Amino acid sequence: MPTPDSAQFLGDPQVLREGNLVKGTLIGSRAEALRQRYGQRVVADLSRQLSPQAARYLDDPPMPLAWHDMAPLLEIDCALLHGLFAGRMEKMRTFGAEIARQDLTTTYKTMAAAGSPPVLVKRFGLIYRTYFKYGDFSVTAIGDAAGTATLSGGGVPLYMCSHGISGWIEAGLALLGSRRSAVEHTACRHRGAPRCAWSISW
């Protein structure tokens, strides 16, 4: 389980208590992104730091289309943050981008078949539900190349909403041809806002 000092990464316990389930695809793509970026030896070293259940998430990812407990995933990410990422939470933004590139060229390549950033943006709510069971993610367009996204509920941890999701969105937009995709996490439930919000441009 995450250590007590991981609270700076996980955020407000009240938000986390809402809980969530994650699709097996998020677990599998995480494991694959780690192997491709850092190599099998780093993944093996990380596995030895984890509980047996969390280590299985890395070594033998569960069924991709089924819902799974989020706790082992949080344990993996906290071990990454404390170890390989040296406590730098912004590294989760890069990691989120790597997962987007992994999934949008394999498992979710039909999403990338949208062909343009504006169409992908309209699908972000659907894409969120391919990773998380709970929470309402919605996008409102502002002009032809900008929009705002909000997330209500779902118990998503601080590092994921503030960095991971932002990195995923930026990389997804870039993959579909945007040369100036930018995402700013403008409000956060972990900091007292009623919902998380992002400003998106492409």
Coordinates of N, CA and C in Angstrom, one line a residue:
M1 N 0.8 -1.2 0.0 CA 0.0 0.0 0.0 C 0.9 1.3 0.0
P2 N 0.4 2.4 -0.5 CA 1.1 3.6 -0.4 C 1.6 4.0 1.0
T3 N 2.8 4.5 1.1 CA 3.3 4.9 2.4 C 2.7 6.2 2.9
P4 N 2.8 6.4 4.2 CA 2.1 7.7 4.7 C 2.6 8.9 4.1
D5 N 3.9 9.0 3.7 CA 4.5 10.2 3.2 C 4.1 10.4 1.7
S6 N 3.3 9.5 1.1 CA 2.9 9.6 -0.2 C 1.7 10.5 -0.3
A7 N 1.2 11.0 0.8 CA 0.0 11.9 0.8 C 0.2 13.1 -0.1
Q8 N 1.4 13.6 -0.2 CA 1.7 14.8 -1.1 C 1.4 14.4 -2.6
F9 N 1.5 13.2 -2.9 CA 1.2 12.8 -4.3 C -0.3 12.4 -4.5
L10 N -0.9 11.7 -3.4 CA -2.2 11.2 -3.6 C -3.3 12.3 -3.3
G11 N -3.0 13.3 -2.5 CA -3.9 14.4 -2.3 C -4.9 14.2 -1.1
D12 N -6.0 14.9 -1.2 CA -7.0 14.9 -0.1 C -7.6 13.5 0.2
P13 N -7.5 13.0 1.4 CA -8.0 11.7 1.7 C -9.5 11.6 1.5
Q14 N -10.2 12.7 1.7 CA -11.7 12.7 1.5 C -12.0 12.5 0.0
V15 N -11.3 13.0 -0.9 CA -11.5 12.8 -2.3 C -11.2 11.3 -2.7
L16 N -10.1 10.8 -2.1 CA -9.6 9.4 -2.4 C -10.6 8.4 -1.9
R17 N -11.3 8.7 -0.8 CA -12.2 7.8 -0.2 C -13.4 7.5 -1.1
E18 N -13.6 8.4 -2.1 CA -14.7 8.1 -3.1 C -14.4 6.8 -3.9
G19 N -13.1 6.6 -4.1 CA -12.7 5.3 -4.7 C -13.0 5.4 -6.2
N20 N -12.4 4.4 -6.9 CA -12.6 4.2 -8.3 C -12.1 2.8 -8.7
L21 N -12.5 2.4 -9.9 CA -12.0 1.2 -10.5 C -11.3 1.6 -11.8
V22 N -10.3 0.9 -12.2 CA -9.6 1.2 -13.4 C -9.7 0.0 -14.4
K23 N -9.8 0.3 -15.7 CA -9.8 -0.8 -16.7 C -8.5 -1.4 -16.8
G24 N -8.5 -2.7 -17.1 CA -7.2 -3.4 -17.3 C -6.3 -2.8 -18.3
T25 N -6.9 -2.1 -19.3 CA -6.0 -1.5 -20.3 C -5.1 -0.5 -19.8
L26 N -5.5 0.3 -18.7 CA -4.7 1.3 -18.1 C -3.5 0.6 -17.4
I27 N -3.8 -0.5 -16.8 CA -2.7 -1.3 -16.1 C -1.7 -1.8 -17.1
G28 N -2.2 -2.5 -18.2 CA -1.4 -3.1 -19.2 C -0.5 -2.0 -19.9
S29 N -1.1 -0.9 -20.3 CA -0.4 0.1 -21.0 C 0.7 0.7 -20.1
R30 N 0.4 0.9 -18.8 CA 1.4 1.4 -17.8 C 2.6 0.5 -17.8
A31 N 2.3 -0.8 -17.6 CA 3.4 -1.8 -17.6 C 4.3 -1.7 -18.9
E32 N 3.6 -1.7 -20.0 CA 4.3 -1.7 -21.3 C 5.1 -0.4 -21.5
A33 N 4.5 0.7 -21.1 CA 5.2 2.0 -21.2 C 6.5 2.0 -20.4
L34 N 6.4 1.4 -19.2 CA 7.6 1.4 -18.3 C 8.7 0.5 -18.9
R35 N 8.3 -0.6 -19.5 CA 9.3 -1.5 -20.2 C 9.9 -0.8 -21.4
Q36 N 9.1 -0.1 -22.2 CA 9.7 0.5 -23.4 C 10.6 1.7 -23.0
R37 N 10.2 2.4 -22.0 CA 10.9 3.6 -21.6 C 12.2 3.4 -20.8
Y38 N 12.0 2.4 -19.8 CA 13.1 2.2 -18.9 C 13.7 0.8 -18.9
G39 N 13.1 -0.1 -19.6 CA 13.7 -1.5 -19.7 C 13.2 -2.4 -18.6
Q40 N 13.3 -3.7 -19.0 CA 12.8 -4.8 -18.1 C 13.5 -4.8 -16.7
R41 N 14.8 -4.5 -16.7 CA 15.5 -4.5 -15.4 C 14.9 -3.5 -14.4
V42 N 14.6 -2.3 -14.9 CA 13.9 -1.3 -14.0 C 12.6 -1.8 -13.5
V43 N 11.8 -2.4 -14.4 CA 10.5 -2.9 -14.0 C 10.6 -4.0 -13.0
A44 N 11.6 -4.9 -13.2 CA 11.8 -6.0 -12.2 C 12.3 -5.4 -10.9
D45 N 13.1 -4.4 -10.9 CA 13.5 -3.8 -9.6 C 12.3 -3.1 -8.9
L46 N 11.4 -2.5 -9.7 CA 10.2 -1.9 -9.1 C 9.3 -2.9 -8.5
S47 N 9.2 -4.0 -9.2 CA 8.3 -5.1 -8.7 C 8.7 -5.6 -7.4
R48 N 10.0 -5.7 -7.1 CA 10.5 -6.2 -5.8 C 10.2 -5.3 -4.7
Q49 N 9.8 -4.0 -5.0 CA 9.5 -3.0 -3.9 C 8.0 -3.1 -3.6
L50 N 7.2 -3.9 -4.3 CA 5.8 -3.8 -4.2 C 5.2 -5.0 -3.5
S51 N 3.9 -4.8 -3.0 CA 3.2 -6.0 -2.5 C 3.0 -7.0 -3.6
P52 N 2.7 -8.2 -3.3 CA 2.5 -9.3 -4.3 C 1.4 -8.9 -5.3
Q53 N 0.3 -8.3 -4.9 CA -0.8 -7.9 -5.8 C -0.3 -6.9 -6.7
A54 N 0.3 -5.8 -6.3 CA 0.8 -4.7 -7.1 C 1.9 -5.2 -8.1
A55 N 2.7 -6.1 -7.6 CA 3.8 -6.7 -8.5 C 3.1 -7.5 -9.6
R56 N 2.1 -8.2 -9.4 CA 1.4 -8.9 -10.4 C 0.8 -8.0 -11.5
Y57 N 0.4 -6.8 -11.0 CA -0.1 -5.8 -12.0 C 0.9 -5.5 -13.1
L58 N 2.2 -5.5 -12.6 CA 3.3 -5.2 -13.6 C 3.7 -6.4 -14.4
D59 N 3.8 -7.5 -13.7 CA 4.4 -8.7 -14.3 C 3.4 -9.5 -15.2
D60 N 2.1 -9.4 -14.8 CA 1.1 -10.1 -15.5 C -0.2 -9.3 -15.5
P61 N -0.3 -8.2 -16.3 CA -1.4 -7.4 -16.3 C -2.7 -8.1 -16.4
P62 N -3.8 -7.7 -15.7 CA -5.0 -8.4 -15.7 C -5.8 -8.2 -17.0
M63 N -7.0 -8.8 -17.1 CA -7.8 -8.8 -18.3 C -8.0 -7.3 -18.7
P64 N -7.8 -6.9 -19.9 CA -7.9 -5.5 -20.3 C -9.3 -4.9 -20.2
L65 N -10.3 -5.7 -20.5 CA -11.6 -5.1 -20.5 C -12.4 -5.1 -19.2
A66 N -11.8 -5.7 -18.2 CA -12.5 -5.8 -16.9 C -12.1 -4.7 -16.0
W67 N -12.9 -4.4 -15.0 CA -12.6 -3.4 -14.0 C -11.8 -4.0 -12.9
H68 N -10.8 -3.2 -12.4 CA -9.9 -3.7 -11.3 C -9.7 -2.7 -10.2
D69 N -9.4 -3.1 -9.1 CA -9.1 -2.3 -7.9 C -8.0 -1.3 -8.3
M70 N -8.2 0.0 -7.9 CA -7.2 1.0 -8.2 C -6.0 1.0 -7.2
A71 N -6.2 0.4 -6.0 CA -5.1 0.5 -5.0 C -3.8 0.0 -5.4
P72 N -3.7 -1.2 -6.1 CA -2.3 -1.6 -6.5 C -1.7 -0.7 -7.5
L73 N -2.5 -0.1 -8.4 CA -2.0 0.9 -9.4 C -1.4 2.1 -8.6
L74 N -2.1 2.6 -7.6 CA -1.6 3.7 -6.8 C -0.3 3.3 -6.1
E75 N -0.2 2.1 -5.7 CA 1.1 1.7 -5.1 C 2.2 1.7 -6.1
I76 N 2.0 1.2 -7.3 CA 3.0 1.3 -8.3 C 3.4 2.7 -8.6
D77 N 2.5 3.6 -8.8 CA 2.8 5.0 -9.1 C 3.5 5.7 -8.0
C78 N 3.1 5.4 -6.7 CA 3.8 6.0 -5.6 C 5.3 5.5 -5.5
A79 N 5.5 4.2 -5.8 CA 6.8 3.7 -5.8 C 7.7 4.3 -6.9
L80 N 7.0 4.6 -8.1 CA 7.7 5.3 -9.1 C 8.1 6.7 -8.7
L81 N 7.1 7.4 -8.1 CA 7.3 8.8 -7.7 C 8.4 8.9 -6.6
H82 N 8.5 8.0 -5.7 CA 9.5 8.0 -4.6 C 10.8 7.6 -5.1
G83 N 10.8 6.7 -6.1 CA 12.1 6.1 -6.5 C 12.6 6.6 -7.8
L84 N 12.2 6.0 -9.0 CA 12.7 6.4 -10.3 C 12.5 7.9 -10.6
F85 N 11.4 8.5 -10.2 CA 11.1 9.9 -10.5 C 11.6 10.8 -9.4
A86 N 12.2 10.3 -8.4 CA 12.9 11.1 -7.3 C 12.0 12.2 -6.7
G87 N 10.7 11.9 -6.5 CA 9.8 12.8 -5.9 C 9.3 13.9 -6.8
R88 N 9.6 13.9 -8.0 CA 9.2 14.9 -9.0 C 7.9 14.6 -9.6
M89 N 6.8 15.1 -9.0 CA 5.4 14.8 -9.4 C 5.2 15.1 -10.9
E90 N 5.9 16.2 -11.4 CA 5.7 16.6 -12.8 C 6.1 15.5 -13.8
K91 N 6.9 14.5 -13.3 CA 7.3 13.4 -14.2 C 6.1 12.6 -14.6
M92 N 5.0 12.6 -13.8 CA 3.8 11.9 -14.2 C 3.1 12.5 -15.4
R93 N 3.4 13.7 -15.7 CA 2.9 14.3 -17.0 C 3.5 13.7 -18.2
T94 N 4.9 13.5 -18.1 CA 5.6 12.8 -19.2 C 5.1 11.3 -19.3
F95 N 4.9 10.7 -18.1 CA 4.4 9.3 -18.1 C 3.0 9.2 -18.7
G96 N 2.1 10.2 -18.4 CA 0.8 10.2 -19.0 C 0.9 10.4 -20.5
A97 N 1.8 11.2 -21.0 CA 2.0 11.3 -22.4 C 2.4 10.0 -23.1
E98 N 3.3 9.3 -22.4 CA 3.8 8.0 -22.9 C 2.6 7.0 -23.0
I99 N 1.7 7.0 -22.0 CA 0.6 6.1 -22.1 C -0.4 6.5 -23.2
A100 N -0.6 7.8 -23.4 CA -1.4 8.2 -24.5 C -0.9 7.7 -25.9
R101 N 0.4 7.9 -26.1 CA 1.1 7.5 -27.3 C 1.0 6.0 -27.5
Q102 N 1.1 5.3 -26.4 CA 1.0 3.8 -26.4 C -0.4 3.4 -26.8
D103 N -1.4 3.9 -26.1 CA -2.7 3.4 -26.3 C -3.4 3.9 -27.6
L104 N -3.1 5.1 -28.0 CA -3.7 5.6 -29.3 C -3.0 5.1 -30.5
T105 N -2.0 4.3 -30.4 CA -1.4 3.7 -31.6 C -1.6 2.1 -31.5
T106 N -2.3 1.7 -30.4 CA -2.5 0.2 -30.3 C -4.0 0.0 -29.9
T107 N -4.2 -0.1 -28.6 CA -5.5 -0.5 -28.0 C -6.7 0.4 -28.5
Y108 N -6.4 1.7 -28.4 CA -7.4 2.7 -28.8 C -7.2 3.5 -30.1
K109 N -6.6 2.8 -31.0 CA -6.2 3.4 -32.3 C -7.5 3.9 -33.0
T110 N -8.6 3.3 -32.7 CA -9.8 3.7 -33.4 C -10.2 5.1 -32.9
M111 N -9.8 5.5 -31.7 CA -10.0 6.9 -31.2 C -9.2 7.8 -32.0
A112 N -7.9 7.5 -32.3 CA -7.1 8.3 -33.1 C -7.5 8.4 -34.5
A113 N -8.3 7.5 -35.0 CA -8.8 7.6 -36.3 C -9.8 8.7 -36.5
A114 N -10.1 9.5 -35.4 CA -10.9 10.7 -35.5 C -10.3 11.6 -36.5
G115 N -9.0 11.7 -36.6 CA -8.3 12.4 -37.7 C -8.0 13.9 -37.4
S116 N -8.5 14.4 -36.3 CA -8.2 15.8 -36.0 C -8.4 16.1 -34.5
P117 N -7.6 17.1 -34.0 CA -7.7 17.4 -32.6 C -9.1 17.7 -32.1
P118 N -9.9 18.6 -32.9 CA -11.2 18.9 -32.4 C -12.2 17.7 -32.2
V119 N -12.1 16.7 -33.1 CA -12.9 15.5 -32.9 C -12.5 14.7 -31.7
L120 N -11.1 14.6 -31.5 CA -10.6 13.9 -30.4 C -11.1 14.5 -29.1
V121 N -11.0 15.8 -29.0 CA -11.5 16.6 -27.8 C -12.9 16.2 -27.5
K122 N -13.8 16.1 -28.5 CA -15.2 15.8 -28.2 C -15.3 14.4 -27.7
R123 N -14.3 13.5 -27.8 CA -14.4 12.2 -27.4 C -13.7 12.0 -26.0
F124 N -13.2 13.0 -25.4 CA -12.5 12.8 -24.2 C -13.3 12.2 -23.1
G125 N -14.6 12.6 -23.0 CA -15.5 12.0 -22.0 C -15.6 10.5 -22.1
L126 N -15.7 10.0 -23.4 CA -15.7 8.6 -23.7 C -14.4 8.0 -23.3
I127 N -13.3 8.6 -23.7 CA -12.0 8.1 -23.4 C -11.8 7.9 -21.9
Y128 N -12.2 8.9 -21.2 CA -12.1 8.8 -19.7 C -12.7 7.5 -19.2
R129 N -13.9 7.2 -19.7 CA -14.6 6.0 -19.3 C -14.0 4.7 -19.7
T130 N -13.1 4.8 -20.7 CA -12.3 3.6 -21.0 C -11.2 3.3 -20.0
Y131 N -10.9 4.2 -19.1 CA -9.9 4.1 -18.1 C -10.5 4.0 -16.7
F132 N -11.5 4.8 -16.4 CA -12.0 4.9 -15.0 C -13.5 4.6 -15.1
K133 N -14.0 3.9 -14.0 CA -15.4 3.5 -14.0 C -16.3 4.7 -13.5
Y134 N -15.7 5.5 -12.5 CA -16.5 6.5 -11.9 C -16.0 7.9 -12.2
G135 N -16.9 8.8 -12.2 CA -16.5 10.2 -12.5 C -17.1 10.7 -13.8
D136 N -17.5 12.0 -13.8 CA -18.1 12.5 -15.0 C -17.1 13.5 -15.7
F137 N -16.5 13.2 -16.8 CA -15.5 14.0 -17.5 C -16.2 14.6 -18.7
S138 N -16.3 15.9 -18.8 CA -17.0 16.6 -19.9 C -16.1 17.7 -20.5
V139 N -16.3 18.0 -21.8 CA -15.6 19.0 -22.4 C -16.5 20.0 -23.1
T140 N -16.2 21.3 -23.0 CA -16.9 22.4 -23.6 C -16.0 23.1 -24.6
A141 N -16.4 23.2 -25.8 CA -15.5 23.9 -26.8 C -15.6 25.4 -26.6
I142 N -14.5 26.1 -26.8 CA -14.4 27.5 -26.8 C -13.7 28.0 -28.1
G143 N -14.5 28.3 -29.1 CA -13.9 28.6 -30.4 C -13.5 27.3 -31.1
D144 N -12.6 27.5 -32.1 CA -12.2 26.4 -33.0 C -11.0 25.6 -32.5
A145 N -10.3 26.2 -31.6 CA -9.0 25.5 -31.1 C -8.8 25.6 -29.6
A146 N -9.9 25.6 -28.9 CA -9.7 25.7 -27.4 C -11.0 25.1 -26.7
G147 N -10.8 24.7 -25.5 CA -11.9 24.2 -24.8 C -11.6 24.1 -23.3
T148 N -12.6 23.8 -22.5 CA -12.4 23.5 -21.1 C -12.9 22.1 -20.8
A149 N -12.3 21.4 -19.9 CA -12.7 20.1 -19.5 C -12.9 20.1 -18.0
T150 N -13.9 19.4 -17.5 CA -14.2 19.3 -16.1 C -14.3 17.8 -15.7
L151 N -14.0 17.5 -14.4 CA -14.2 16.2 -13.9 C -14.8 16.3 -12.5
S152 N -16.0 15.7 -12.4 CA -16.7 15.6 -11.1 C -16.7 14.2 -10.6
G153 N -16.3 14.0 -9.3 CA -16.4 12.7 -8.7 C -15.2 11.8 -9.2
G154 N -15.3 10.6 -8.7 CA -14.3 9.6 -9.2 C -13.1 9.3 -8.4
G155 N -12.8 10.2 -7.4 CA -11.7 9.8 -6.5 C -10.3 9.7 -7.1
V156 N -10.1 10.5 -8.2 CA -8.8 10.4 -8.9 C -7.7 11.1 -8.1
P157 N -6.6 10.5 -7.9 CA -5.5 11.0 -7.0 C -4.9 12.3 -7.6
L158 N -4.3 13.1 -6.7 CA -3.8 14.4 -7.1 C -2.8 14.3 -8.2
Y159 N -1.8 13.4 -8.2 CA -0.8 13.4 -9.2 C -1.4 13.1 -10.6
M160 N -2.5 12.3 -10.6 CA -3.1 11.9 -11.8 C -3.9 13.0 -12.5
C161 N -4.7 13.7 -11.6 CA -5.5 14.8 -12.2 C -4.7 16.0 -12.6
S162 N -3.6 16.3 -11.8 CA -2.8 17.5 -12.0 C -1.8 17.3 -13.1
H163 N -1.3 16.1 -13.3 CA -0.2 15.9 -14.2 C -0.5 14.8 -15.2
G164 N -0.9 13.6 -14.8 CA -1.1 12.5 -15.7 C -2.1 12.7 -16.8
I165 N -3.3 13.2 -16.4 CA -4.4 13.5 -17.4 C -3.9 14.6 -18.3
S166 N -3.3 15.7 -17.8 CA -2.8 16.8 -18.6 C -1.8 16.3 -19.7
G167 N -0.9 15.4 -19.3 CA 0.1 14.9 -20.2 C -0.6 14.0 -21.3
W168 N -1.6 13.2 -20.9 CA -2.3 12.4 -21.8 C -3.0 13.2 -22.9
I169 N -3.7 14.3 -22.5 CA -4.4 15.1 -23.4 C -3.4 15.8 -24.4
E170 N -2.3 16.4 -23.9 CA -1.4 17.0 -24.7 C -0.8 16.1 -25.8
A171 N -0.4 14.9 -25.3 CA 0.2 13.9 -26.3 C -0.8 13.4 -27.3
G172 N -2.1 13.2 -26.8 CA -3.1 12.8 -27.8 C -3.4 13.8 -28.9
L173 N -3.4 15.1 -28.5 CA -3.7 16.1 -29.5 C -2.5 16.2 -30.4
A174 N -1.3 16.1 -29.9 CA -0.1 16.2 -30.7 C 0.0 15.0 -31.7
L175 N -0.5 13.9 -31.3 CA -0.5 12.7 -32.1 C -1.4 12.9 -33.3
L176 N -2.4 13.7 -33.1 CA -3.4 13.9 -34.2 C -3.1 15.2 -35.0
G177 N -1.9 15.7 -34.8 CA -1.4 16.8 -35.7 C -1.3 18.1 -35.1
S178 N -1.7 18.3 -33.8 CA -1.6 19.7 -33.2 C -0.1 20.0 -33.0
R179 N 0.3 21.2 -33.4 CA 1.7 21.6 -33.1 C 1.9 22.5 -31.9
R180 N 0.8 22.8 -31.3 CA 0.8 23.7 -30.1 C -0.2 23.3 -29.1
S181 N -0.4 22.0 -28.9 CA -1.3 21.6 -27.8 C -0.8 22.0 -26.5
A182 N -1.6 22.5 -25.7 CA -1.3 23.0 -24.3 C -2.4 22.7 -23.4
V183 N -2.1 22.2 -22.2 CA -3.1 21.9 -21.2 C -2.7 22.5 -19.8
E184 N -3.6 23.2 -19.2 CA -3.4 23.7 -17.9 C -4.4 23.3 -16.9
H185 N -4.0 22.7 -15.8 CA -5.0 22.2 -14.8 C -5.3 23.4 -13.9
T186 N -6.5 24.0 -14.2 CA -6.8 25.3 -13.6 C -7.5 25.2 -12.2
A187 N -8.1 24.1 -11.9 CA -8.8 23.9 -10.6 C -8.7 22.5 -10.2
C188 N -8.7 22.2 -8.9 CA -8.4 20.9 -8.4 C -9.3 20.6 -7.2
R189 N -10.0 19.5 -7.1 CA -10.7 19.1 -6.0 C -9.8 18.9 -4.7
H190 N -8.6 18.5 -5.0 CA -7.7 18.2 -3.9 C -7.2 19.6 -3.2
R191 N -7.6 20.7 -3.9 CA -7.2 22.0 -3.3 C -8.5 22.8 -3.0
G192 N -9.6 22.1 -2.9 CA -10.8 22.7 -2.4 C -11.8 23.1 -3.5
A193 N -11.5 22.9 -4.7 CA -12.5 23.3 -5.8 C -13.6 22.2 -5.9
P194 N -14.8 22.6 -6.3 CA -15.9 21.6 -6.4 C -15.6 20.6 -7.4
R195 N -14.8 20.9 -8.4 CA -14.5 19.9 -9.5 C -13.1 20.2 -10.1
C196 N -12.5 19.3 -10.7 CA -11.2 19.5 -11.4 C -11.5 20.1 -12.8
A197 N -10.7 21.0 -13.2 CA -10.9 21.7 -14.5 C -9.5 21.8 -15.2
W198 N -9.6 21.8 -16.5 CA -8.5 22.0 -17.4 C -8.8 22.9 -18.5
S199 N -7.8 23.8 -18.9 CA -7.9 24.6 -20.0 C -7.1 24.0 -21.1
I200 N -7.7 23.8 -22.3 CA -7.1 23.0 -23.4 C -7.0 23.9 -24.6
S201 N -5.9 23.9 -25.3 CA -5.8 24.6 -26.6 C -5.0 23.7 -27.5
W202 N -5.3 23.8 -28.8 CA -4.6 23.0 -29.8 C -4.4 23.8 -31.1

